mmCIF file of C-alpha atoms in Angstrom:
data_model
loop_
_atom_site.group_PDB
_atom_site.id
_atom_site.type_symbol
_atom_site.label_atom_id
_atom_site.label_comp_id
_atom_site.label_asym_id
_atom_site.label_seq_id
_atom_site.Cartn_x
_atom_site.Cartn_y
_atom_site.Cartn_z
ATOM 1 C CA UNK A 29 88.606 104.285 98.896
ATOM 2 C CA UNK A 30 91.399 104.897 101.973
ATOM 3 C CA UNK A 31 90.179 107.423 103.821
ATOM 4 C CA UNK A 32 93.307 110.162 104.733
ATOM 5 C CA UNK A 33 93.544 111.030 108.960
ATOM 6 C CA UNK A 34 93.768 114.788 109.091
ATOM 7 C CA UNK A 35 94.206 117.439 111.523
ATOM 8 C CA UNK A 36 94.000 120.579 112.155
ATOM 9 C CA UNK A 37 96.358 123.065 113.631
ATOM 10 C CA UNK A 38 95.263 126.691 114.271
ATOM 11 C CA UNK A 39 95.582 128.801 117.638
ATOM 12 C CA UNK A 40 91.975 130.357 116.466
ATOM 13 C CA UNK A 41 89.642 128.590 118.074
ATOM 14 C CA UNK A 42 86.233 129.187 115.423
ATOM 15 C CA UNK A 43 88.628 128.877 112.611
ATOM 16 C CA UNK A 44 89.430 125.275 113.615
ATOM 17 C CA UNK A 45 86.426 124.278 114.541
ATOM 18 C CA UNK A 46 85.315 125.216 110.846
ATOM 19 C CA UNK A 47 87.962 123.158 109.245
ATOM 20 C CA UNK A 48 87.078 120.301 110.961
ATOM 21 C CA UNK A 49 83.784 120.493 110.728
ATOM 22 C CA UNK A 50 84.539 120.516 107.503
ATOM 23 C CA UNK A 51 86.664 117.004 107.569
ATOM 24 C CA UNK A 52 83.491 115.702 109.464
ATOM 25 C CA UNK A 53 81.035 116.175 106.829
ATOM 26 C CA UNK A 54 83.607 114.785 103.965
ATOM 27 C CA UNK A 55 83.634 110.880 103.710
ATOM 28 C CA UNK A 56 87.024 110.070 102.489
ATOM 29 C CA UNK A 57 88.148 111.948 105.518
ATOM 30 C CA UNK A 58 88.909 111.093 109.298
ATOM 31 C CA UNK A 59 89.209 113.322 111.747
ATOM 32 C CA UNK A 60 92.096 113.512 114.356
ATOM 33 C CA UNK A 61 91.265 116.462 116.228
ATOM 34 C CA UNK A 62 92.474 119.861 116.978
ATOM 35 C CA UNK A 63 95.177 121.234 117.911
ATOM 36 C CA UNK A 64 95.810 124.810 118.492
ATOM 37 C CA UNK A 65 99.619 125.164 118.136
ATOM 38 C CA UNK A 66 102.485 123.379 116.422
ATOM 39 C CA UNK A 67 103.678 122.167 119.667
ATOM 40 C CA UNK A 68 100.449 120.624 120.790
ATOM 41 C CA UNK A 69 100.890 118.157 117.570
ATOM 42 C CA UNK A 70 104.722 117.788 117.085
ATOM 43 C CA UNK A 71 104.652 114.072 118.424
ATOM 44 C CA UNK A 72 101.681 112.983 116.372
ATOM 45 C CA UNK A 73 102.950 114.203 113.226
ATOM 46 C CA UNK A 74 106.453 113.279 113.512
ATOM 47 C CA UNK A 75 105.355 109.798 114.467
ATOM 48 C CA UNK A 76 103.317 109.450 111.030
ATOM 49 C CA UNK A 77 99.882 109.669 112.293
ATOM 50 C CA UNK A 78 98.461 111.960 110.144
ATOM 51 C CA UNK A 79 97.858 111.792 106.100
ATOM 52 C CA UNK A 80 96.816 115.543 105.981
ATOM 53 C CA UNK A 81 97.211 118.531 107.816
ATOM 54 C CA UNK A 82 95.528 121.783 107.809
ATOM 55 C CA UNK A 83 98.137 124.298 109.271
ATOM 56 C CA UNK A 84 97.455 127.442 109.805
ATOM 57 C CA UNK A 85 100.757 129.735 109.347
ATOM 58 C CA UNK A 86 100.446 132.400 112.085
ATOM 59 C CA UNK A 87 101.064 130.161 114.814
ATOM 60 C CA UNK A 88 103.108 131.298 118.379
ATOM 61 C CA UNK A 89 106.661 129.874 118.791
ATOM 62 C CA UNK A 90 106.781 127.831 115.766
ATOM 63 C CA UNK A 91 104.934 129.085 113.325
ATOM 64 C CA UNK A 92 103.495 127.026 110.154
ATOM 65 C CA UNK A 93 105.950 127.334 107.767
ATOM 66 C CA UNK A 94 108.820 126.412 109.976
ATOM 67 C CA UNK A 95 106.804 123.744 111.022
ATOM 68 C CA UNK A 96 106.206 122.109 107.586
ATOM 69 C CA UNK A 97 109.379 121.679 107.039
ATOM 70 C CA UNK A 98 109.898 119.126 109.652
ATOM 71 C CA UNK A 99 106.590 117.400 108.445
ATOM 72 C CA UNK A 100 107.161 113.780 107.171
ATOM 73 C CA UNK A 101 107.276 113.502 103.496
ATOM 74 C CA UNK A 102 104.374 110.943 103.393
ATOM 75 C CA UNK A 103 102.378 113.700 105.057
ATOM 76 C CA UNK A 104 100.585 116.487 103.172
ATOM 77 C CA UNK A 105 100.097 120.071 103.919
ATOM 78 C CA UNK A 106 97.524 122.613 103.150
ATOM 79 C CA UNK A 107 98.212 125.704 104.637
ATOM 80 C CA UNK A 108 95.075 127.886 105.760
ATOM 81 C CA UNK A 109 95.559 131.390 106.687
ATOM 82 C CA UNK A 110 94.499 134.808 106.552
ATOM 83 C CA UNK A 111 97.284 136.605 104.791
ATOM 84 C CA UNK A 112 97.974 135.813 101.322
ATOM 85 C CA UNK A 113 101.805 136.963 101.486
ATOM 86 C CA UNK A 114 102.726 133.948 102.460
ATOM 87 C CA UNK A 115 102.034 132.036 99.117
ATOM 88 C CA UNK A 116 105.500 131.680 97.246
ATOM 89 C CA UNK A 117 107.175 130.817 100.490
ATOM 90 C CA UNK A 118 104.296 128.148 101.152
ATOM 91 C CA UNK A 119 105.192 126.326 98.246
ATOM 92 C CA UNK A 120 109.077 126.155 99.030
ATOM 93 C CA UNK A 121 108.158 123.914 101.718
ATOM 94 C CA UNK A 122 106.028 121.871 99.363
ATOM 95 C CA UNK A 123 102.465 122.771 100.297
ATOM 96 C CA UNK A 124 99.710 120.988 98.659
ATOM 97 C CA UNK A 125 97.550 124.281 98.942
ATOM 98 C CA UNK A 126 97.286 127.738 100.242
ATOM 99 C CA UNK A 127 93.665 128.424 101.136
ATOM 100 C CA UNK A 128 92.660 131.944 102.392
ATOM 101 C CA UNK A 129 90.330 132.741 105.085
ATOM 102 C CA UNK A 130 87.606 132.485 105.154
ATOM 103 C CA UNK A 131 87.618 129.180 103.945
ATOM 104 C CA UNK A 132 84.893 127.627 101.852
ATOM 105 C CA UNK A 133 83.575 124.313 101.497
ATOM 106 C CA UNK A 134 84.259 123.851 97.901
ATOM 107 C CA UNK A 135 87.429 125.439 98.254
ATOM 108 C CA UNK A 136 88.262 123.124 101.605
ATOM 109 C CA UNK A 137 86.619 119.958 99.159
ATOM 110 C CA UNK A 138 88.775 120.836 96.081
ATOM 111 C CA UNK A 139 92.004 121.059 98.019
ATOM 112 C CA UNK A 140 91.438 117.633 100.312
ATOM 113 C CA UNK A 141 90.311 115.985 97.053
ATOM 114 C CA UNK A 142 94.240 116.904 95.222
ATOM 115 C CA UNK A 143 95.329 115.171 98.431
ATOM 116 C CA UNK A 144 93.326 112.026 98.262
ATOM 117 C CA UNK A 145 94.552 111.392 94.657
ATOM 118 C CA UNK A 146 98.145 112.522 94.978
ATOM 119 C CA UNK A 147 98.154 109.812 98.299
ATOM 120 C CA UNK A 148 96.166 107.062 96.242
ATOM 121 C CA UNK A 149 97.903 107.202 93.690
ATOM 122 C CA UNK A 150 101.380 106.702 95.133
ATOM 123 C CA UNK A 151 102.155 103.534 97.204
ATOM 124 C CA UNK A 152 104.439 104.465 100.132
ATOM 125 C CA UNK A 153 107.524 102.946 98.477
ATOM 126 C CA UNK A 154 107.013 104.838 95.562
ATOM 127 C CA UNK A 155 106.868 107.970 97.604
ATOM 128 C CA UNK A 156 109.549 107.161 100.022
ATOM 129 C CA UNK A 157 111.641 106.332 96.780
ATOM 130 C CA UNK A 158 111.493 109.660 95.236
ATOM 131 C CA UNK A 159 113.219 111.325 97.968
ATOM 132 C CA UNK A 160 116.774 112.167 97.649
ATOM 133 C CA UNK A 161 117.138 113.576 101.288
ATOM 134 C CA UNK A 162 115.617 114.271 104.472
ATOM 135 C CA UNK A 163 114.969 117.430 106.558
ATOM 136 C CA UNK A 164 115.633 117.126 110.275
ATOM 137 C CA UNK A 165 115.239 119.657 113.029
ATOM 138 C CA UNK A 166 118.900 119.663 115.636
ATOM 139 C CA UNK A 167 118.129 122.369 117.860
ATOM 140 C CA UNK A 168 117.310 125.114 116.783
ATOM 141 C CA UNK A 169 118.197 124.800 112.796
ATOM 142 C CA UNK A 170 116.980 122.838 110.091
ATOM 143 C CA UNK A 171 119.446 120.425 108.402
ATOM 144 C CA UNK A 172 118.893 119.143 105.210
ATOM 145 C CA UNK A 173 121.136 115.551 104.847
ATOM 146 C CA UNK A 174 121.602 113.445 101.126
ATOM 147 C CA UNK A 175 119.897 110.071 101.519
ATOM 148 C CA UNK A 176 123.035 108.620 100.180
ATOM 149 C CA UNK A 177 125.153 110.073 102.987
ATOM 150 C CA UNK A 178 123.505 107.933 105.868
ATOM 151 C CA UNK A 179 125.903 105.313 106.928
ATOM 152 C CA UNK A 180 122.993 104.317 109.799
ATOM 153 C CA UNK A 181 121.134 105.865 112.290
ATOM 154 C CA UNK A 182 120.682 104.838 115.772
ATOM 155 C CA UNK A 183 117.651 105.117 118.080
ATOM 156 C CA UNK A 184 118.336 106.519 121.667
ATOM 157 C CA UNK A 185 115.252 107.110 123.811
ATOM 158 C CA UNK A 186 113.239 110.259 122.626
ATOM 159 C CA UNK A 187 116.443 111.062 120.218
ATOM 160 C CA UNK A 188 118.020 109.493 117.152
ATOM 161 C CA UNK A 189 121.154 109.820 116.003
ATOM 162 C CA UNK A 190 121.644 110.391 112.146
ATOM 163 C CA UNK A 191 125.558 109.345 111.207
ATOM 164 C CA UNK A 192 126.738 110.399 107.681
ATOM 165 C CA UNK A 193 129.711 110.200 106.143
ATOM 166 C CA UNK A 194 130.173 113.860 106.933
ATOM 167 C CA UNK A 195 129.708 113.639 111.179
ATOM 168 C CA UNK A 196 126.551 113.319 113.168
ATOM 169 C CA UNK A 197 123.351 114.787 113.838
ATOM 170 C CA UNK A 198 121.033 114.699 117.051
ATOM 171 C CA UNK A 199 116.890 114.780 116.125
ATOM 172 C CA UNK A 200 114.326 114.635 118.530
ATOM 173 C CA UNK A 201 111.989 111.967 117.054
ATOM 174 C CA UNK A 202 111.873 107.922 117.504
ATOM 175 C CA UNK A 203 113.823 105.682 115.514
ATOM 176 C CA UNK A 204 110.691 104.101 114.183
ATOM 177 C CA UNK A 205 108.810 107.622 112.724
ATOM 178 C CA UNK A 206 112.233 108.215 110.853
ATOM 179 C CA UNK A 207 112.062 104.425 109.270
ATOM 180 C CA UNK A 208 108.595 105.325 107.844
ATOM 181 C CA UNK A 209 109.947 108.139 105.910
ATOM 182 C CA UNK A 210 113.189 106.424 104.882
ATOM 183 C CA UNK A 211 113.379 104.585 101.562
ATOM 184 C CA UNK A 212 113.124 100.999 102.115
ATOM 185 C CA UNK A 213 114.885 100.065 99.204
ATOM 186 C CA UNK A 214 117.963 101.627 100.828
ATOM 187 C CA UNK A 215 117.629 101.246 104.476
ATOM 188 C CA UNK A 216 116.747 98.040 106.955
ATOM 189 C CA UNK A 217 116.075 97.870 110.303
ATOM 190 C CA UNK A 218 118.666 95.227 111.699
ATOM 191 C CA UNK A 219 118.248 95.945 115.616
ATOM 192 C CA UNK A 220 115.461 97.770 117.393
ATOM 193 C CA UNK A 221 118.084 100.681 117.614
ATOM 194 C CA UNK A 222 119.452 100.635 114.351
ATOM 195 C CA UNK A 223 118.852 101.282 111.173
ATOM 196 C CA UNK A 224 121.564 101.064 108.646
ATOM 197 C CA UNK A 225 121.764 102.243 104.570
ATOM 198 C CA UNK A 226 121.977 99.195 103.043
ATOM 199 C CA UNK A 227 124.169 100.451 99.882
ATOM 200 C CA UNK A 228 126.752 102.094 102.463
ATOM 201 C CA UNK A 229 127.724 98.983 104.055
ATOM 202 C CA UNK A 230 131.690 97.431 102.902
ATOM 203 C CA UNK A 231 132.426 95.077 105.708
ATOM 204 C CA UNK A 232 130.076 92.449 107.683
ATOM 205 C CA UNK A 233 131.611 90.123 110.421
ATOM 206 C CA UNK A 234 130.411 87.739 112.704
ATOM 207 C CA UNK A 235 126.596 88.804 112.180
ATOM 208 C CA UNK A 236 128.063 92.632 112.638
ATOM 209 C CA UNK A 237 128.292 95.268 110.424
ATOM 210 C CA UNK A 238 131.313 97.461 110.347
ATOM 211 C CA UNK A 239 131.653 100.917 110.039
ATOM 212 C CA UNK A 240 134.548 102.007 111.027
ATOM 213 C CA UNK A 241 135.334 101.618 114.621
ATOM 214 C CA UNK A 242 131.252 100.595 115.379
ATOM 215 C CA UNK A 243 130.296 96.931 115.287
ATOM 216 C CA UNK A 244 126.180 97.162 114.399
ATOM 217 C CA UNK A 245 124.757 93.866 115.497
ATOM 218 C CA UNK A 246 121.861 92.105 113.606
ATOM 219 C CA UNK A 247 119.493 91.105 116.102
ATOM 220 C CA UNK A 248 117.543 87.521 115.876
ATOM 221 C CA UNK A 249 114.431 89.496 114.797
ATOM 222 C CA UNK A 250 115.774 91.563 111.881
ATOM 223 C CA UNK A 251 118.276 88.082 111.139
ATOM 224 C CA UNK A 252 116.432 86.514 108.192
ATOM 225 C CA UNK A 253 115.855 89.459 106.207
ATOM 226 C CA UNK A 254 118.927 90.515 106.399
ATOM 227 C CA UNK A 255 120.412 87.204 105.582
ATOM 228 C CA UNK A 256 118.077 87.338 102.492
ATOM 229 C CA UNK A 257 119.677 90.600 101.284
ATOM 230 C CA UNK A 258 123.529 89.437 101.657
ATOM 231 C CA UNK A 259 122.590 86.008 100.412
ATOM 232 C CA UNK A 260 120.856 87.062 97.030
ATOM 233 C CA UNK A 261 124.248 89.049 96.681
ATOM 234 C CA UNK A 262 126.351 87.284 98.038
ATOM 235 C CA UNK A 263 129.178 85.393 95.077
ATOM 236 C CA UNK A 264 131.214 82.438 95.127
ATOM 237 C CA UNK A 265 131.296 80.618 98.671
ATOM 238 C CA UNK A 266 134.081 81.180 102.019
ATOM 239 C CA UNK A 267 136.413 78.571 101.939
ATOM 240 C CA UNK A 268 136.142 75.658 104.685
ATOM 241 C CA UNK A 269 138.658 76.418 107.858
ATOM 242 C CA UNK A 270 141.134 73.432 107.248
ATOM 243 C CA UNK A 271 141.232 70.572 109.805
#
């Protein structure tokens, strides 16, 4: 059995401490600590290190559900709070649960057990493959982008760069936390800062790939795998330069 890393994130201090006592004393859980606003945990979660998160939904700044929303898709969310008006909207944001304070153990148990069976039973390609887009936070907005609009995206520091068919968009997250949630039937790292949509690509030269006006180069450790995918597509054979 894989046990699922899970936090908790609520600004009340012996709510939280409940919760994870209550991830303590379950076995096919592992605890990764507290953390009493969304802030406090941004990094972590965006960065894939969490399976499940307990998220409270009256949080300062950013509260829970805007927060889900920027969650990773491989990432599952129970919300816990003390208001129960917040259930439809919980579940736009694809909640797992929506348990009301206070919070049993046999509620807590049922809820983390839907997880552990929704997560074990999906590999992460098969969950990365259902997705038909991604939800990115650019300032102060939440933009919602087609998978099959990507053209690549490009790593730069703290920030990637998401370029689509349609113009850009600035995220602050690292390249590699974004490559975990993209399909990886569709996209391949080629260069530590880029990751292109395989599908999207038309024109390759000189161990670049074109789009547009930007050469993408394939660096020597992405190389082989790449070559793999162009050679098991690759028809006929380029004519010999003539002497």
């Amino acid at each position: 059995m894989n046990k699922l890393r899970c936090c908790v994130i609520d600004d009340e201090p012996l709510a939280a401490q409940l919760i994870n006592s209550y991830i303590l004393r379950t076995p096919y859980l592992e605890d990764g600590g507290i953390f009493s606003s969304a802030q406090e945990a941004v990094k972590k979660v965006i960065d894939g290190d969490f399976d499940l998160i307990f998220l409270d939904i009256n949080l300062p700044q950013l509260n829970g559900l805007e927060f889900a929303r920027i969650v990773p898709p491989t990432t599952r969310v129970i919300f816990t709070t003390a208001y129960d008006n917040y259930a439809v909207e919980s579940f736009k944001v694809n909640a797992l649960d929506y348990l009301l304070k206070p919070i049993s153990y046999e509620e807590f148990s049922k809820s983390a057990s839907r997880a552990l069976q929704q997560l074990n039973g999906m590999t992460v390609g098969q969950k990365r493959r259902e997705m038909d887009s991604i939800i990115v936070k650019s300032e102060y907005k939440l933009i919602q982008i087609p998978i099959d609009d990507i053209l690549y995206i490009e790593g730069l520091k703290d920030y990637v760069k998401i370029c689509t068919e349609n113009g850009t968009v600035m995220t602050l997250m690292n390249i590699k936390a974004l490559e975990r949630s993209l399909p990886g039937d569709k996209f391949m790292r080629v260069h530590r800062s880029f990751i292109v949509n395989m599908r999207r690509i038309t024109v390759i030269e000189r161990n670049r790939i074109v789009f547009g006006t930007t050469y993408i180069p394939v660096s020597e450790s992405y190389k082989q795998a790449f070559s793999d995918y162009v050679n098991a597509r690759l028809v006929g054979t380029f004519p010999r330069n003539a002497d």
